[in-house]
Each structure stands twice: as C-alpha cells, then as structure tokens.
PDB file of C-alpha atoms in Angstrom:
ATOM      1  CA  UNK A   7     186.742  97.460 107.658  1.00  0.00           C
ATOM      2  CA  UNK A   8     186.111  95.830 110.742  1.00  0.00           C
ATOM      3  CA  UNK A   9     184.833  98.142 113.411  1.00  0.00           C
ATOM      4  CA  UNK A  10     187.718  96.995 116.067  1.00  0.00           C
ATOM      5  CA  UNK A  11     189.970  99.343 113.853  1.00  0.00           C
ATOM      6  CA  UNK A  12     188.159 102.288 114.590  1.00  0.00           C
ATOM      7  CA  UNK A  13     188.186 101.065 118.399  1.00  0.00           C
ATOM      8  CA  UNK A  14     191.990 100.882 118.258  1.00  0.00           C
ATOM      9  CA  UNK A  15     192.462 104.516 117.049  1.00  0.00           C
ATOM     10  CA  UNK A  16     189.715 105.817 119.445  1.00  0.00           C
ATOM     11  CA  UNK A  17     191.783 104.507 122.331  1.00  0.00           C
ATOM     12  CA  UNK A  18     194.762 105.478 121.212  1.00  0.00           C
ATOM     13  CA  UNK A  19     193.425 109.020 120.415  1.00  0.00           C
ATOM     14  CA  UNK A  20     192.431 109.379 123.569  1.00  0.00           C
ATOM     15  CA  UNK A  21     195.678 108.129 125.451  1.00  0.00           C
ATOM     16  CA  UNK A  22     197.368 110.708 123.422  1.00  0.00           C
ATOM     17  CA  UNK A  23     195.174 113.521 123.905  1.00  0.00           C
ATOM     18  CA  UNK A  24     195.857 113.282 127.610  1.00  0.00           C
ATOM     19  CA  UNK A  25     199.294 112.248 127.483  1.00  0.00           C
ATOM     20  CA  UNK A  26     199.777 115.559 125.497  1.00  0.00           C
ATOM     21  CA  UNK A  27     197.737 117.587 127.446  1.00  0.00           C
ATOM     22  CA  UNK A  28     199.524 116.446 130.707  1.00  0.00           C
ATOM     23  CA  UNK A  29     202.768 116.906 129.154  1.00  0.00           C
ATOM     24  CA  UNK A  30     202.094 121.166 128.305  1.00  0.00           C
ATOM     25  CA  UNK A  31     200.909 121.026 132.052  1.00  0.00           C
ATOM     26  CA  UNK A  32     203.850 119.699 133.485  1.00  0.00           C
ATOM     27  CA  UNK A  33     205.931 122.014 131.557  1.00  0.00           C
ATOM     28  CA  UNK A  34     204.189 125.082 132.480  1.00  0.00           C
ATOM     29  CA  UNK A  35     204.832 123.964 135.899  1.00  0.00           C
ATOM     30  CA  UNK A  36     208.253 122.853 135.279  1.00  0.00           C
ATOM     31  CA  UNK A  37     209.183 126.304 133.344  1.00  0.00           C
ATOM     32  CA  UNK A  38     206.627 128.741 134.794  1.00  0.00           C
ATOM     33  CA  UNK A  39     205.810 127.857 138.162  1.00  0.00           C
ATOM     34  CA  UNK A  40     209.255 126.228 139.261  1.00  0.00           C
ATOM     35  CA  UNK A  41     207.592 123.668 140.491  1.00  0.00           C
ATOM     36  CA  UNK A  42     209.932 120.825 142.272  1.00  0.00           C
ATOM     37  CA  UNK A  43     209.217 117.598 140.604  1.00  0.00           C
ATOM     38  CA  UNK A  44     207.892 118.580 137.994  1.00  0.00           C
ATOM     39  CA  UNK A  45     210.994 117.834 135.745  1.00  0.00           C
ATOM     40  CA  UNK A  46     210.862 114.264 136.648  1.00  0.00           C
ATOM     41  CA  UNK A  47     206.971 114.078 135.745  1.00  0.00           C
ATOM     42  CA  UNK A  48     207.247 115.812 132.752  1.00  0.00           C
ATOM     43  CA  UNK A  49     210.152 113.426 131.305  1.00  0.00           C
ATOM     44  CA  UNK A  50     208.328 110.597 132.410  1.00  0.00           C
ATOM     45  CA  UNK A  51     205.003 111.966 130.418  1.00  0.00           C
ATOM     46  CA  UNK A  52     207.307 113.054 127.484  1.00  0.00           C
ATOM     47  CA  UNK A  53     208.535 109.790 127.015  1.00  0.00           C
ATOM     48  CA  UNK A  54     205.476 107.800 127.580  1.00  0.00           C
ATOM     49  CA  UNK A  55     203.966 110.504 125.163  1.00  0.00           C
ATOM     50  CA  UNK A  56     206.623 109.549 122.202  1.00  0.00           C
ATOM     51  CA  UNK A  57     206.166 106.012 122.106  1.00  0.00           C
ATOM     52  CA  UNK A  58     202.549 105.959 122.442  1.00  0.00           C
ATOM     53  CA  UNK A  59     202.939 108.446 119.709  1.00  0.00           C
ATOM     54  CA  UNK A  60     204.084 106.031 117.329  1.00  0.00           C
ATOM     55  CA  UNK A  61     201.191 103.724 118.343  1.00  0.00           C
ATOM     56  CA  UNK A  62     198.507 106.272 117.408  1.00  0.00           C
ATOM     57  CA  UNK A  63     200.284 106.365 114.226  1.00  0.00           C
ATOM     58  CA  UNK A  64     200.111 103.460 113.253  1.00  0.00           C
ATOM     59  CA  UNK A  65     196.484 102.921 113.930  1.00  0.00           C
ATOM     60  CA  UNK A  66     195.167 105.946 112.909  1.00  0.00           C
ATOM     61  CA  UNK A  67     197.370 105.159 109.613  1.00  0.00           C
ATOM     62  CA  UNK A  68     195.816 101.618 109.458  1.00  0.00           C
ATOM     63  CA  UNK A  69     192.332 103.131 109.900  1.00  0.00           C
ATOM     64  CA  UNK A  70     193.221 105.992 106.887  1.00  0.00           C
ATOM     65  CA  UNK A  71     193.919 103.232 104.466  1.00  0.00           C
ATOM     66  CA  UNK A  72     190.799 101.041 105.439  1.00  0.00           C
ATOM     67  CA  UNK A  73     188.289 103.826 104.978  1.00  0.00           C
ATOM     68  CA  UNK A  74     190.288 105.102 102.163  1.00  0.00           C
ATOM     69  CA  UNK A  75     190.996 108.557 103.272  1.00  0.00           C
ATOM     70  CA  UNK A  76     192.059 111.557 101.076  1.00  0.00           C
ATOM     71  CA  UNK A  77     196.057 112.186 102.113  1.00  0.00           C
ATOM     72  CA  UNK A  78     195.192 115.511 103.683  1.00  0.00           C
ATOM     73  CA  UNK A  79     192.592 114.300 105.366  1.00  0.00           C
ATOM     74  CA  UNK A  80     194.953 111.231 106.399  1.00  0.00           C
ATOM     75  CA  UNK A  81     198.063 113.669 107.327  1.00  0.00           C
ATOM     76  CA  UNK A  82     195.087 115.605 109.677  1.00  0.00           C
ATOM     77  CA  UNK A  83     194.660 112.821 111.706  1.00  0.00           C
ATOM     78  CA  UNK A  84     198.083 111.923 111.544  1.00  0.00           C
ATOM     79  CA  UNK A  85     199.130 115.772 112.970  1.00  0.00           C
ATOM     80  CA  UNK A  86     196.354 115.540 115.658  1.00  0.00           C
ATOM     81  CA  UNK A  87     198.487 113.919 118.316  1.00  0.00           C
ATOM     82  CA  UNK A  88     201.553 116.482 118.355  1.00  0.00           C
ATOM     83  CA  UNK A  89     198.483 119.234 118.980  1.00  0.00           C
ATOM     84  CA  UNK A  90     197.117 120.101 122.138  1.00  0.00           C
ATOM     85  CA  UNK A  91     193.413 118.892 122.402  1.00  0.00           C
ATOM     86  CA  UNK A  92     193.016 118.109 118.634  1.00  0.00           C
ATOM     87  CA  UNK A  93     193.045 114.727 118.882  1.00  0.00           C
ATOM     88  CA  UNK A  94     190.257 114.827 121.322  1.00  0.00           C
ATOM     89  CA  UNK A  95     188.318 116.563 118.732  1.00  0.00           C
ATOM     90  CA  UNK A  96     189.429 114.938 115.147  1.00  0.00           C
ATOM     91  CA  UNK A  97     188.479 111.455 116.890  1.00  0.00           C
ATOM     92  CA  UNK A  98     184.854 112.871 117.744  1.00  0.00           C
ATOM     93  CA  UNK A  99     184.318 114.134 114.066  1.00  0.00           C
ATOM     94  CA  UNK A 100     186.118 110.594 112.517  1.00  0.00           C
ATOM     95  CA  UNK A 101     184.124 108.437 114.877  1.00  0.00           C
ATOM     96  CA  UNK A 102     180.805 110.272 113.753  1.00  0.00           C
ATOM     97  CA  UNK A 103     181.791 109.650 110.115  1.00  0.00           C
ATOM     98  CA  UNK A 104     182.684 106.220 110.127  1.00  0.00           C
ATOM     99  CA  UNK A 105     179.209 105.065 112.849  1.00  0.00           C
ATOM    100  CA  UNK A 106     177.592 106.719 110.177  1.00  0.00           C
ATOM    101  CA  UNK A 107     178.908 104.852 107.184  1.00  0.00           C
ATOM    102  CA  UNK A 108     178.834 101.703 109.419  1.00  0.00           C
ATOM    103  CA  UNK A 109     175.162 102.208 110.541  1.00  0.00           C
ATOM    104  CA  UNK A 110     174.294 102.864 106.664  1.00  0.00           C
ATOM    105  CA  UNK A 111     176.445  99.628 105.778  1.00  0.00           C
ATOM    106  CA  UNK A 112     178.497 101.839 102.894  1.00  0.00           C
ATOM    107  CA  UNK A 113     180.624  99.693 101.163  1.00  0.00           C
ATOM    108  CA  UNK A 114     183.911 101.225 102.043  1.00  0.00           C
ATOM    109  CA  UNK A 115     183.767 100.058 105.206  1.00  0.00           C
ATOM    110  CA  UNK A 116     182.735  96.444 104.776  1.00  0.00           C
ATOM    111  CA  UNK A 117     184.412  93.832 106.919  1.00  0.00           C
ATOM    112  CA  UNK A 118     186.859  92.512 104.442  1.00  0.00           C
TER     113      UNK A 118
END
C-alpha cells in the first residue's frame, strides 16, 4: 500500500469532519437561534457535505481493503463521517496505526 492512500483518506477525513461539524452548527442556528441565513448556509453545507461524503467513502473503503481491515473495523471508519467529530478522531488512531506499520515496513502495507 502506497502511503498516498492513507493521504487521500486523511484529507478527506478531515474535509468531512468539518463539513459535518459546520453543518450541526448551522442547524442549531437555523432551528434554535432563528438565525436569518442560516437556511441558505446550511443547505449549501448539507449538500457539499453529501457528495464529499461519498468521496470519503470511497477512500477510506480503498484504504480498508489495502491494509486489509477486519469488516467492523472497516464499517467504523466507514460510519465516522455521518458522526459529529468522529472522523476527526478515527483518522488520528488509523493514521497512528498505519505510520507505525509503515515505519516498521510490515508487509501488509507494502507498495504493491
């Protein structure tokens, strides 16, 4: 596995992670502060959030098979982007696990 995939899913992780967190503050302010505008901004963020969405999936799939995940530990990471913060926080503990395998040179994640 080349490291470039876990690159891909860290970004995309990330672009989630705020996407998603931006989206449950725009509808707090949409649906508990009445805030003007903020149903435009959180449509916007929705949307953006849904089709990014499907990007994350994808590489975070892609990076599952490579490293040869467990299919709960797959469907984890998979889940991580419809939660709140969580993806902020699987990526941390994935990206330790995998810099460690590719410091130590393991075998299930040489470039192919």
């Amino acid at each position: 596995m080349k490291k470039s995939v876990l690159t891909r899913y860290r970004v995309m992780a990330y672009v989630t992670g705020v996407l998603l967190v931006l989206l449950c503050l725009s509808m707090i302010a949409k649906y508990g502060l009445d805030v003007d505008g903020a149903a435009d901004f959180t449509r916007v963020v929705a949307i953006a959030h849904g089709w990014l969405y499907v990007v994350y999936l994808i590489f975070a799939f892609d990076l599952g098979s490579k490293a040869k995940w467990p299919v709960g530990k797959q469907l984890w990471v998979l889940l991580a982007g419809t939660i709140p913060t969580a993806a902020f926080f699987v990526e941390r503990k994935i990206s330790h696990e995998l810099e460690a395998k590719f410091a130590e040179g393991s075998p299930a994640v040489a470039k192919v």
